[in-house]
Amino acid sequence: MSLTEINVTINGKAYSEWVEPRMLLSDFIRETCGLTGTHVGCEHGVCGACTISMDGAAVRSCLIFAVQADNREIKTVEGLACNGEMTALQKNFVECHGLQCGFCTAGILMSITDFLEKNPQPSTKEIKETLSGHLCRCTGYDGIVKAVQKTVQDNQKEVLQRS
Amino acid sequence: MKPAKFDYYRPKDLPEALSLLESSGFDGKIIAGGQSLVPIMNMRLATPECLIDINGLQDLNFIESDDRVLKIGTMTRQNTVETSQLIKDQCGLVTEAVAHIGHLQTRNRGTIGGSIVHADPSAELPLVMMALNGTLHISSEDETRSVKAEDFFLTFLTTDMMPNEMLTEVHLPIWKGRVGSSFQEVARRHGDFALVAAACQLELDAHDRISDIRLALGGVEAIPLLISDAKELLAGERLTDAALQKVADVVAGSVEPESDLHASAAYRTQLAKVLTTRVVHQAYERAKGSAVCP
C-alpha cells in the first residue's frame, strides 16, 4: 500500500510525515522524528522500554502503528523536563540510583509519570506491580522503587506546603 | 521484528467497518487495542493483508446498565473497565479480573473485545465471560446475532465468529441479592498469562445456603472450563470444608491440562484444586458480608 500522511504532535511540536502503515510508532519516533530517547527492546510488548504517553496514557509504542497516532498527542521522555529543569521523578532517579545503563529508564519514567498522576499515593505493592511492566537488568529495581517512593513523599510535602 | 506489509483502513462507523471486513474476506483483520495482535504481527506469526482499525468507532466505547444486564462496548479500554464504579458495583468479578490483565501500559490500550475474541485459554476476560455466561453480540454486514459464552469459545484462539463478523458488545447478567464473587490466578510474574486462573460467583439465601453458583477455570484446557457440577454439589448447602474438598476433587478429576515450558500437567491440576478452594471460599465469605441489594 502507498504511504499515508499523518499529523502527530510530539512534545508540543507538530510533525507531518508520510509513513508506511506497517511502521511501528516506536520506529517513527526514533527514526523519522529523530527522538532517540525512546528505546526499543523486545518489540513485542514485554520489556516496556518503548513506553510513551499518548493522549495522556502510558502505552507501548512498539504495539501501535504510526498511522494510528494520526491526530494524537504524544509525549516522550524528551518532553518531561520543563525549560531544562528535570521533573521531581527524574531527579529522584539520579539521587536514588534508579538507573545504571539507562536503557529501561525512559520507559519507566513515562509509565510512572502516568501512574502517579492517576494514583498520587500508591503503596509499595502498587509501585512494584506497575514496575512489573518493565524489565531492568541492572538495578534489581531497588533504586527505582526508592526513587518512586521519594517522589511520592516529595509530592506530598509540596501539597502540604501549598495548603 | 517488523510486521509484514498490509493495507490499512480506518472506517468512520460500524457499517463501513463491516463492509470492509466483508470485502476483504479471509485477508481482513480487525485491530482494536492491538495488544495481542501487534506482537504476533511483529513476530510474523500473523500476516494479515488488510488491517481494519476500529479505534475511531467511539459508538463501541461504552459502559451501560439497565439494572438486569451490564453492557460493555467492544472498544472499551481495559483500563476504563478496571476503573468503572458501575462495573465494580454491578459485576465486581470483572473489575477483579481485569486488574490481572498484562500491565498498566497494555490495559491503557487493550480493549475488552480484543481480549475476548483473541480467546487465549489463559486469558482473564474469556474466563469471566464463561463464569458468568455472558452474551456476545456479533455483527456482519448482513446479520446481527448473539451467542452465549458457553457456545462462543471453540478451541485455542478460536471462537464461533466468521471472518466477516465482528464483536460489537458484551452483555453480562447482573446478579441481585446476597452475591459474592472471586477471581484468583497464579502466574510466574505479575502481568504474565496465568498458569491457572479461577473465577467464582455465588448467591446465598437468607440462611447462608448457596442458592446459585458459577465456577470456571482458565489455563487448564483449550477454552475456559465451566465446572457445571459445582451447583449440584453445593446448592442448598452452607459451605463446609468437606463440601469444598468435594468440589476441589471434582475439579481435579475434570481438568486435563497440558504440560509445557511453564508448568507440568500435575502442577496445573494441583493449582486448579487450590484455586477452586480459594475462590469458592472467598466468594462465599464476600456474599455473607454483602448487603442485600434491592
GROMACS .gro file of C-alpha atoms in nm:
model
  457
    1MET     CA    1   0.000   0.000   0.000
    2SER     CA    2   0.115   0.350  -0.064
    3LEU     CA    3   0.227   0.586   0.205
    4THR     CA    4  -0.019   0.757   0.436
    5GLU     CA    5   0.015   1.109   0.566
    6ILE     CA    6  -0.008   1.154   0.941
    7ASN     CA    7  -0.011   1.459   1.165
    8VAL     CA    8   0.121   1.398   1.513
    9THR     CA    9   0.213   1.629   1.796
   10ILE     CA   10   0.516   1.509   1.988
   11ASN     CA   11   0.632   1.704   2.294
   12GLY     CA   12   0.433   2.004   2.172
   13LYS     CA   13   0.587   2.004   1.823
   14ALA     CA   14   0.372   1.921   1.520
   15TYR     CA   15   0.505   1.660   1.277
   16SER     CA   16   0.355   1.597   0.938
   17GLU     CA   17   0.505   1.289   0.773
   18TRP     CA   18   0.430   1.016   0.519
   19VAL     CA   19   0.456   0.667   0.661
   20GLU     CA   20   0.409   0.309   0.555
   21PRO     CA   21   0.116   0.155   0.751
   22ARG     CA   22   0.341  -0.116   0.893
   23MET     CA   23   0.581   0.132   1.051
   24LEU     CA   24   0.574   0.095   1.429
   25LEU     CA   25   0.522   0.411   1.630
   26SER     CA   26   0.848   0.338   1.813
   27ASP     CA   27   1.039   0.344   1.484
   28PHE     CA   28   0.855   0.656   1.372
   29ILE     CA   29   0.953   0.839   1.690
   30ARG     CA   30   1.316   0.732   1.672
   31GLU     CA   31   1.393   0.724   1.304
   32THR     CA   32   1.154   0.965   1.137
   33CYS     CA   33   1.142   1.222   1.416
   34GLY     CA   34   1.493   1.158   1.549
   35LEU     CA   35   1.376   1.135   1.911
   36THR     CA   36   1.604   0.856   2.026
   37GLY     CA   37   1.525   0.892   2.396
   38THR     CA   38   1.254   0.631   2.348
   39HIS     CA   39   1.428   0.295   2.343
   40VAL     CA   40   1.331  -0.021   2.161
   41GLY     CA   41   1.393  -0.354   2.330
   42CYS     CA   42   1.179  -0.658   2.260
   43GLU     CA   43   0.934  -0.517   2.003
   44HIS     CA   44   0.653  -0.737   2.128
   45GLY     CA   45   0.526  -0.551   2.429
   46VAL     CA   46   0.712  -0.726   2.708
   47CYS     CA   47   1.012  -0.515   2.809
   48GLY     CA   48   0.846  -0.175   2.842
   49ALA     CA   49   1.148   0.022   2.715
   50CYS     CA   50   0.946   0.192   2.438
   51THR     CA   51   0.669   0.320   2.667
   52ILE     CA   52   0.547   0.669   2.575
   53SER     CA   53   0.245   0.877   2.665
   54MET     CA   54  -0.033   0.901   2.406
   55ASP     CA   55  -0.322   1.134   2.485
   56GLY     CA   56  -0.208   1.124   2.848
   57ALA     CA   57  -0.191   0.747   2.890
   58ALA     CA   58   0.127   0.537   2.907
   59VAL     CA   59   0.134   0.289   2.619
   60ARG     CA   60   0.385   0.065   2.441
   61SER     CA   61   0.491   0.240   2.122
   62CYS     CA   62   0.605  -0.091   1.968
   63LEU     CA   63   0.244  -0.216   1.980
   64ILE     CA   64   0.096   0.079   1.793
   65PHE     CA   65   0.140   0.162   1.427
   66ALA     CA   66   0.249   0.513   1.342
   67VAL     CA   67  -0.065   0.560   1.128
   68GLN     CA   68  -0.273   0.504   1.442
   69ALA     CA   69  -0.109   0.805   1.604
   70ASP     CA   70  -0.261   1.038   1.344
   71ASN     CA   71  -0.405   1.346   1.518
   72ARG     CA   72  -0.285   1.224   1.856
   73GLU     CA   73  -0.076   1.398   2.116
   74ILE     CA   74   0.239   1.218   2.222
   75LYS     CA   75   0.490   1.281   2.492
   76THR     CA   76   0.826   1.107   2.507
   77VAL     CA   77   1.099   1.121   2.769
   78GLU     CA   78   1.243   1.429   2.595
   79GLY     CA   79   0.919   1.611   2.677
   80LEU     CA   80   0.925   1.554   3.053
   81ALA     CA   81   1.171   1.826   3.155
   82CYS     CA   82   1.039   2.181   3.153
   83ASN     CA   83   1.280   2.457   3.040
   84GLY     CA   84   1.574   2.227   3.104
   85GLU     CA   85   1.455   2.150   3.456
   86MET     CA   86   1.406   1.779   3.523
   87THR     CA   87   1.088   1.659   3.691
   88ALA     CA   88   1.096   1.551   4.056
   89LEU     CA   89   1.077   1.189   3.941
   90GLN     CA   90   1.377   1.230   3.711
   91LYS     CA   91   1.581   1.399   3.984
   92ASN     CA   92   1.498   1.121   4.227
   93PHE     CA   93   1.611   0.859   3.976
   94VAL     CA   94   1.951   1.031   3.982
   95GLU     CA   95   1.953   1.068   4.358
   96CYS     CA   96   1.837   0.714   4.444
   97HIS     CA   97   2.045   0.536   4.179
   98GLY     CA   98   1.732   0.438   3.990
   99LEU     CA   99   1.937   0.363   3.680
  100GLN     CA  100   2.267   0.222   3.567
  101CYS     CA  101   2.286   0.168   3.193
  102GLY     CA  102   1.970   0.371   3.137
  103PHE     CA  103   1.820   0.154   2.866
  104CYS     CA  104   1.494   0.090   3.052
  105THR     CA  105   1.477   0.431   3.218
  106ALA     CA  106   1.287   0.630   2.956
  107GLY     CA  107   1.001   0.381   2.952
  108ILE     CA  108   0.983   0.359   3.328
  109LEU     CA  109   0.975   0.739   3.362
  110MET     CA  110   0.682   0.757   3.119
  111SER     CA  111   0.487   0.482   3.296
  112ILE     CA  112   0.545   0.615   3.646
  113THR     CA  113   0.458   0.971   3.543
  114ASP     CA  114   0.117   0.846   3.421
  115PHE     CA  115   0.081   0.614   3.723
  116LEU     CA  116   0.146   0.889   3.982
  117GLU     CA  117  -0.096   1.124   3.809
  118LYS     CA  118  -0.375   0.867   3.848
  119ASN     CA  119  -0.261   0.732   4.184
  120PRO     CA  120  -0.067   1.003   4.372
  121GLN     CA  121  -0.020   0.798   4.690
  122PRO     CA  122   0.048   0.441   4.585
  123SER     CA  123   0.157   0.161   4.818
  124THR     CA  124   0.491  -0.010   4.763
  125LYS     CA  125   0.300  -0.311   4.630
  126GLU     CA  126   0.123  -0.094   4.372
  127ILE     CA  127   0.454   0.064   4.269
  128LYS     CA  128   0.610  -0.279   4.222
  129GLU     CA  129   0.308  -0.402   4.026
  130THR     CA  130   0.341  -0.110   3.786
  131LEU     CA  131   0.715  -0.169   3.752
  132SER     CA  132   0.644  -0.531   3.661
  133GLY     CA  133   0.564  -0.399   3.314
  134HIS     CA  134   0.930  -0.302   3.273
  135LEU     CA  135   1.245  -0.509   3.252
  136CYS     CA  136   1.556  -0.367   3.418
  137ARG     CA  137   1.861  -0.592   3.416
  138CYS     CA  138   2.095  -0.360   3.611
  139THR     CA  139   1.944  -0.225   3.927
  140GLY     CA  140   1.743  -0.510   4.077
  141TYR     CA  141   1.466  -0.247   4.091
  142ASP     CA  142   1.555  -0.139   4.445
  143GLY     CA  143   1.678   0.206   4.346
  144ILE     CA  144   1.382   0.251   4.112
  145VAL     CA  145   1.128   0.171   4.384
  146LYS     CA  146   1.307   0.413   4.619
  147ALA     CA  147   1.306   0.686   4.355
  148VAL     CA  148   0.931   0.647   4.307
  149GLN     CA  149   0.866   0.637   4.681
  150LYS     CA  150   1.075   0.952   4.732
  151THR     CA  151   0.881   1.127   4.456
  152VAL     CA  152   0.555   1.036   4.628
  153GLN     CA  153   0.688   1.183   4.954
  154ASP     CA  154   0.819   1.497   4.780
  155ASN     CA  155   0.482   1.549   4.610
  156GLN     CA  156   0.301   1.510   4.942
  157LYS     CA  157   0.532   1.765   5.109
  158GLU     CA  158   0.467   2.006   4.827
  159VAL     CA  159   0.091   1.964   4.864
  160LEU     CA  160   0.116   2.024   5.240
  161GLN     CA  161   0.331   2.334   5.194
  162ARG     CA  162   0.085   2.478   4.947
  163SER     CA  163  -0.215   2.426   5.171
  164MET     CA  164   1.067  -0.798   1.446
  165LYS     CA  165   0.886  -0.582   1.193
  166PRO     CA  166   0.541  -0.672   1.066
  167ALA     CA  167   0.484  -0.771   0.705
  168LYS     CA  168   0.320  -0.523   0.470
  169PHE     CA  169  -0.054  -0.470   0.493
  170ASP     CA  170  -0.322  -0.236   0.367
  171TYR     CA  171  -0.462  -0.010   0.636
  172TYR     CA  172  -0.818   0.117   0.663
  173ARG     CA  173  -0.970   0.344   0.924
  174PRO     CA  174  -1.351   0.320   0.896
  175LYS     CA  175  -1.558   0.601   1.045
  176ASP     CA  176  -1.852   0.392   1.158
  177LEU     CA  177  -1.964   0.034   1.211
  178PRO     CA  178  -2.133  -0.016   0.870
  179GLU     CA  179  -1.814   0.096   0.693
  180ALA     CA  180  -1.604  -0.136   0.910
  181LEU     CA  181  -1.834  -0.432   0.839
  182SER     CA  182  -1.838  -0.356   0.469
  183LEU     CA  183  -1.456  -0.350   0.461
  184LEU     CA  184  -1.446  -0.675   0.655
  185GLU     CA  185  -1.689  -0.837   0.409
  186SER     CA  186  -1.494  -0.727   0.104
  187SER     CA  187  -1.155  -0.829   0.242
  188GLY     CA  188  -1.269  -1.187   0.305
  189PHE     CA  189  -1.016  -1.409   0.479
  190ASP     CA  190  -0.740  -1.147   0.436
  191GLY     CA  191  -0.903  -0.890   0.662
  192LYS     CA  192  -0.837  -0.847   1.031
  193ILE     CA  193  -0.984  -0.604   1.280
  194ILE     CA  194  -0.740  -0.416   1.501
  195ALA     CA  195  -0.869  -0.266   1.826
  196GLY     CA  196  -0.613  -0.221   2.104
  197GLY     CA  197  -0.365  -0.441   1.920
  198GLN     CA  198  -0.204  -0.567   2.240
  199SER     CA  199  -0.230  -0.930   2.127
  200LEU     CA  200  -0.240  -0.877   1.751
  201VAL     CA  201   0.061  -0.648   1.707
  202PRO     CA  202   0.307  -0.876   1.893
  203ILE     CA  203   0.213  -1.169   1.671
  204MET     CA  204   0.232  -0.945   1.365
  205ASN     CA  205   0.577  -0.822   1.474
  206MET     CA  206   0.686  -1.183   1.508
  207ARG     CA  207   0.515  -1.256   1.174
  208LEU     CA  208   0.305  -1.529   1.327
  209ALA     CA  209   0.018  -1.333   1.174
  210THR     CA  210   0.044  -1.157   0.839
  211PRO     CA  211  -0.298  -1.010   0.764
  212GLU     CA  212  -0.311  -0.839   0.427
  213CYS     CA  213  -0.569  -0.589   0.533
  214LEU     CA  214  -0.597  -0.425   0.873
  215ILE     CA  215  -0.922  -0.253   0.967
  216ASP     CA  216  -0.867  -0.014   1.256
  217ILE     CA  217  -1.178   0.036   1.471
  218ASN     CA  218  -1.019   0.276   1.719
  219GLY     CA  219  -1.224   0.557   1.567
  220LEU     CA  220  -1.557   0.383   1.636
  221GLN     CA  221  -1.648   0.573   1.951
  222ASP     CA  222  -2.001   0.426   1.945
  223LEU     CA  223  -1.845   0.098   2.054
  224ASN     CA  224  -1.681   0.256   2.359
  225PHE     CA  225  -1.943   0.250   2.635
  226ILE     CA  226  -2.043   0.102   2.969
  227GLU     CA  227  -2.418   0.089   3.036
  228SER     CA  228  -2.655  -0.096   3.261
  229ASP     CA  229  -3.030  -0.141   3.260
  230ASP     CA  230  -3.044  -0.297   3.607
  231ARG     CA  231  -3.054  -0.654   3.479
  232VAL     CA  232  -2.775  -0.652   3.224
  233LEU     CA  233  -2.438  -0.482   3.216
  234LYS     CA  234  -2.340  -0.384   2.863
  235ILE     CA  235  -1.985  -0.306   2.758
  236GLY     CA  236  -1.887  -0.190   2.410
  237THR     CA  237  -1.612  -0.384   2.238
  238MET     CA  238  -1.380  -0.081   2.206
  239THR     CA  239  -1.390   0.000   2.578
  240ARG     CA  240  -1.032   0.004   2.706
  241GLN     CA  241  -0.945  -0.243   2.979
  242ASN     CA  242  -0.827   0.044   3.198
  243THR     CA  243  -1.168   0.213   3.163
  244VAL     CA  244  -1.336  -0.113   3.266
  245GLU     CA  245  -1.097  -0.155   3.559
  246THR     CA  246  -1.176   0.189   3.698
  247SER     CA  247  -1.553   0.192   3.630
  248GLN     CA  248  -1.755   0.227   3.950
  249LEU     CA  249  -2.066   0.098   3.770
  250ILE     CA  250  -1.892  -0.227   3.680
  251LYS     CA  251  -1.744  -0.260   4.028
  252ASP     CA  252  -2.090  -0.221   4.183
  253GLN     CA  253  -2.279  -0.448   3.947
  254CYS     CA  254  -2.027  -0.705   3.834
  255GLY     CA  255  -1.727  -0.690   4.065
  256LEU     CA  256  -1.585  -1.012   3.921
  257VAL     CA  257  -1.496  -0.821   3.603
  258THR     CA  258  -1.316  -0.547   3.797
  259GLU     CA  259  -1.116  -0.800   3.993
  260ALA     CA  260  -1.021  -0.998   3.683
  261VAL     CA  261  -0.921  -0.705   3.463
  262ALA     CA  262  -0.654  -0.594   3.713
  263HIS     CA  263  -0.471  -0.918   3.631
  264ILE     CA  264  -0.450  -0.848   3.256
  265GLY     CA  265  -0.100  -0.754   3.145
  266HIS     CA  266   0.025  -0.422   3.276
  267LEU     CA  267  -0.091  -0.064   3.321
  268GLN     CA  268   0.057   0.024   2.981
  269THR     CA  269  -0.121  -0.256   2.798
  270ARG     CA  270  -0.452  -0.204   2.979
  271ASN     CA  271  -0.441   0.161   2.874
  272ARG     CA  272  -0.459   0.042   2.515
  273GLY     CA  273  -0.607  -0.308   2.521
  274THR     CA  274  -0.983  -0.343   2.479
  275ILE     CA  275  -1.242  -0.571   2.631
  276GLY     CA  276  -1.349  -0.707   2.292
  277GLY     CA  277  -0.997  -0.766   2.167
  278SER     CA  278  -0.907  -0.989   2.458
  279ILE     CA  279  -1.230  -1.190   2.426
  280VAL     CA  280  -1.204  -1.260   2.053
  281HIS     CA  281  -0.835  -1.345   2.083
  282ALA     CA  282  -0.956  -1.629   2.310
  283ASP     CA  283  -0.630  -1.722   2.474
  284PRO     CA  284  -0.702  -2.021   2.702
  285SER     CA  285  -0.530  -1.847   2.996
  286ALA     CA  286  -0.678  -1.502   2.945
  287GLU     CA  287  -0.889  -1.338   3.213
  288LEU     CA  288  -1.182  -1.193   3.018
  289PRO     CA  289  -1.281  -1.512   2.834
  290LEU     CA  290  -1.281  -1.684   3.173
  291VAL     CA  291  -1.509  -1.420   3.323
  292MET     CA  292  -1.740  -1.442   3.023
  293MET     CA  293  -1.762  -1.818   3.073
  294ALA     CA  294  -1.802  -1.793   3.450
  295LEU     CA  295  -2.098  -1.556   3.414
  296ASN     CA  296  -2.220  -1.699   3.083
  297GLY     CA  297  -2.218  -1.356   2.926
  298THR     CA  298  -2.364  -1.289   2.584
  299LEU     CA  299  -2.152  -1.183   2.288
  300HIS     CA  300  -2.313  -0.955   2.030
  301ILE     CA  301  -2.172  -1.008   1.685
  302SER     CA  302  -2.234  -0.825   1.360
  303SER     CA  303  -2.160  -0.884   0.997
  304GLU     CA  304  -2.274  -0.672   0.704
  305ASP     CA  305  -2.592  -0.879   0.667
  306GLU     CA  306  -2.666  -1.007   1.011
  307THR     CA  307  -2.656  -0.932   1.382
  308ARG     CA  308  -2.662  -1.220   1.625
  309SER     CA  309  -2.583  -1.303   1.984
  310VAL     CA  310  -2.404  -1.605   2.125
  311LYS     CA  311  -2.373  -1.728   2.480
  312ALA     CA  312  -2.016  -1.757   2.611
  313GLU     CA  313  -2.068  -2.130   2.661
  314ASP     CA  314  -2.111  -2.166   2.283
  315PHE     CA  315  -1.863  -1.896   2.179
  316PHE     CA  316  -1.522  -2.042   2.261
  317LEU     CA  317  -1.437  -2.339   2.041
  318THR     CA  318  -1.070  -2.419   2.097
  319PHE     CA  319  -0.728  -2.248   2.130
  320LEU     CA  320  -0.756  -1.894   1.993
  321THR     CA  321  -1.070  -1.994   1.804
  322THR     CA  322  -1.424  -1.868   1.851
  323ASP     CA  323  -1.760  -1.909   1.686
  324MET     CA  324  -1.703  -1.594   1.478
  325MET     CA  325  -1.669  -1.597   1.099
  326PRO     CA  326  -1.406  -1.388   0.917
  327ASN     CA  327  -1.673  -1.137   0.810
  328GLU     CA  328  -1.801  -1.089   1.165
  329MET     CA  329  -1.707  -0.852   1.441
  330LEU     CA  330  -1.780  -0.846   1.814
  331THR     CA  331  -1.965  -0.525   1.896
  332GLU     CA  332  -2.063  -0.556   2.261
  333VAL     CA  333  -2.077  -0.796   2.552
  334HIS     CA  334  -2.363  -0.836   2.798
  335LEU     CA  335  -2.321  -0.969   3.149
  336PRO     CA  336  -2.610  -1.062   3.377
  337ILE     CA  337  -2.633  -0.858   3.698
  338TRP     CA  338  -2.696  -1.080   3.997
  339LYS     CA  339  -2.916  -0.944   4.273
  340GLY     CA  340  -2.935  -1.043   4.636
  341ARG     CA  341  -2.656  -1.173   4.857
  342VAL     CA  342  -2.393  -1.215   4.590
  343GLY     CA  343  -2.021  -1.270   4.623
  344SER     CA  344  -1.752  -1.330   4.365
  345SER     CA  345  -1.381  -1.401   4.350
  346PHE     CA  346  -1.112  -1.414   4.084
  347GLN     CA  347  -0.767  -1.552   4.153
  348GLU     CA  348  -0.478  -1.670   3.944
  349VAL     CA  349  -0.125  -1.797   3.975
  350ALA     CA  350   0.134  -1.664   3.732
  351ARG     CA  351   0.513  -1.670   3.743
  352ARG     CA  352   0.530  -1.291   3.733
  353HIS     CA  353   0.266  -1.024   3.775
  354GLY     CA  354   0.119  -0.949   3.434
  355ASP     CA  355   0.213  -1.282   3.277
  356PHE     CA  356  -0.053  -1.511   3.141
  357ALA     CA  357  -0.188  -1.722   3.426
  358LEU     CA  358  -0.071  -2.078   3.468
  359VAL     CA  359  -0.418  -2.139   3.609
  360ALA     CA  360  -0.694  -1.893   3.691
  361ALA     CA  361  -1.026  -1.945   3.867
  362ALA     CA  362  -1.345  -1.739   3.882
  363CYS     CA  363  -1.649  -1.794   4.101
  364GLN     CA  364  -1.973  -1.609   4.162
  365LEU     CA  365  -2.239  -1.733   4.401
  366GLU     CA  366  -2.560  -1.627   4.568
  367LEU     CA  367  -2.679  -1.708   4.919
  368ASP     CA  368  -3.028  -1.732   5.067
  369ALA     CA  369  -3.117  -1.571   5.400
  370HIS     CA  370  -2.975  -1.870   5.588
  371ASP     CA  371  -2.629  -1.857   5.426
  372ARG     CA  372  -2.714  -2.152   5.200
  373ILE     CA  373  -2.583  -2.138   4.845
  374SER     CA  374  -2.874  -2.084   4.606
  375ASP     CA  375  -2.673  -2.041   4.287
  376ILE     CA  376  -2.308  -2.080   4.191
  377ARG     CA  377  -2.098  -2.047   3.877
  378LEU     CA  378  -1.739  -2.170   3.878
  379ALA     CA  379  -1.493  -2.171   3.589
  380LEU     CA  380  -1.121  -2.229   3.538
  381GLY     CA  381  -0.874  -2.091   3.285
  382GLY     CA  382  -0.540  -2.230   3.168
  383VAL     CA  383  -0.639  -2.594   3.214
  384GLU     CA  384  -0.791  -2.668   2.872
  385ALA     CA  385  -0.815  -2.518   2.525
  386ILE     CA  386  -1.104  -2.298   2.638
  387PRO     CA  387  -1.222  -2.174   2.979
  388LEU     CA  388  -1.367  -2.471   3.163
  389LEU     CA  389  -1.705  -2.438   3.331
  390ILE     CA  390  -1.746  -2.667   3.632
  391SER     CA  391  -2.118  -2.731   3.593
  392ASP     CA  392  -2.120  -2.990   3.875
  393ALA     CA  393  -2.043  -2.716   4.127
  394LYS     CA  394  -2.408  -2.617   4.152
  395GLU     CA  395  -2.523  -2.974   4.206
  396LEU     CA  396  -2.262  -3.027   4.476
  397LEU     CA  397  -2.314  -2.705   4.666
  398ALA     CA  398  -2.666  -2.573   4.606
  399GLY     CA  399  -2.889  -2.570   4.910
  400GLU     CA  400  -2.595  -2.610   5.147
  401ARG     CA  401  -2.386  -2.390   5.369
  402LEU     CA  402  -2.022  -2.406   5.267
  403THR     CA  403  -1.823  -2.657   5.473
  404ASP     CA  404  -1.465  -2.776   5.442
  405ALA     CA  405  -1.596  -3.115   5.333
  406ALA     CA  406  -1.811  -2.965   5.057
  407LEU     CA  407  -1.520  -2.750   4.943
  408GLN     CA  408  -1.296  -3.054   4.927
  409LYS     CA  409  -1.556  -3.236   4.722
  410VAL     CA  410  -1.567  -2.957   4.464
  411ALA     CA  411  -1.188  -2.946   4.451
  412ASP     CA  412  -1.180  -3.321   4.388
  413VAL     CA  413  -1.437  -3.290   4.109
  414VAL     CA  414  -1.224  -3.016   3.953
  415ALA     CA  415  -0.909  -3.228   3.978
  416GLY     CA  416  -1.098  -3.511   3.807
  417SER     CA  417  -1.237  -3.299   3.525
  418VAL     CA  418  -0.933  -3.096   3.417
  419GLU     CA  419  -0.690  -3.231   3.162
  420PRO     CA  420  -0.419  -2.967   3.141
  421GLU     CA  421  -0.114  -2.999   2.920
  422SER     CA  422   0.247  -2.983   3.030
  423ASP     CA  423   0.455  -2.707   2.878
  424LEU     CA  424   0.763  -2.497   2.944
  425HIS     CA  425   0.583  -2.304   3.217
  426ALA     CA  426   0.422  -2.578   3.426
  427SER     CA  427   0.365  -2.952   3.429
  428ALA     CA  428   0.018  -3.100   3.396
  429ALA     CA  429   0.038  -3.227   3.754
  430TYR     CA  430   0.123  -2.881   3.886
  431ARG     CA  431  -0.159  -2.723   3.687
  432THR     CA  432  -0.403  -2.980   3.827
  433GLN     CA  433  -0.285  -2.901   4.178
  434LEU     CA  434  -0.325  -2.528   4.111
  435ALA     CA  435  -0.676  -2.589   3.978
  436LYS     CA  436  -0.771  -2.762   4.303
  437VAL     CA  437  -0.615  -2.499   4.528
  438LEU     CA  438  -0.754  -2.203   4.335
  439THR     CA  439  -1.100  -2.360   4.327
  440THR     CA  440  -1.098  -2.387   4.705
  441ARG     CA  441  -0.979  -2.030   4.740
  442VAL     CA  442  -1.227  -1.865   4.503
  443VAL     CA  443  -1.532  -2.054   4.627
  444HIS     CA  444  -1.439  -1.979   4.987
  445GLN     CA  445  -1.369  -1.612   4.920
  446ALA     CA  446  -1.686  -1.567   4.713
  447TYR     CA  447  -1.886  -1.729   4.995
  448GLU     CA  448  -1.736  -1.505   5.263
  449ARG     CA  449  -1.794  -1.198   5.049
  450ALA     CA  450  -2.156  -1.295   4.987
  451LYS     CA  451  -2.211  -1.343   5.360
  452GLY     CA  452  -2.075  -0.995   5.425
  453SER     CA  453  -2.261  -0.827   5.142
  454ALA     CA  454  -2.560  -0.606   5.189
  455VAL     CA  455  -2.878  -0.726   5.022
  456CYS     CA  456  -2.941  -0.538   4.701
  457PRO     CA  457  -3.294  -0.413   4.645
   0.00000   0.00000   0.00000
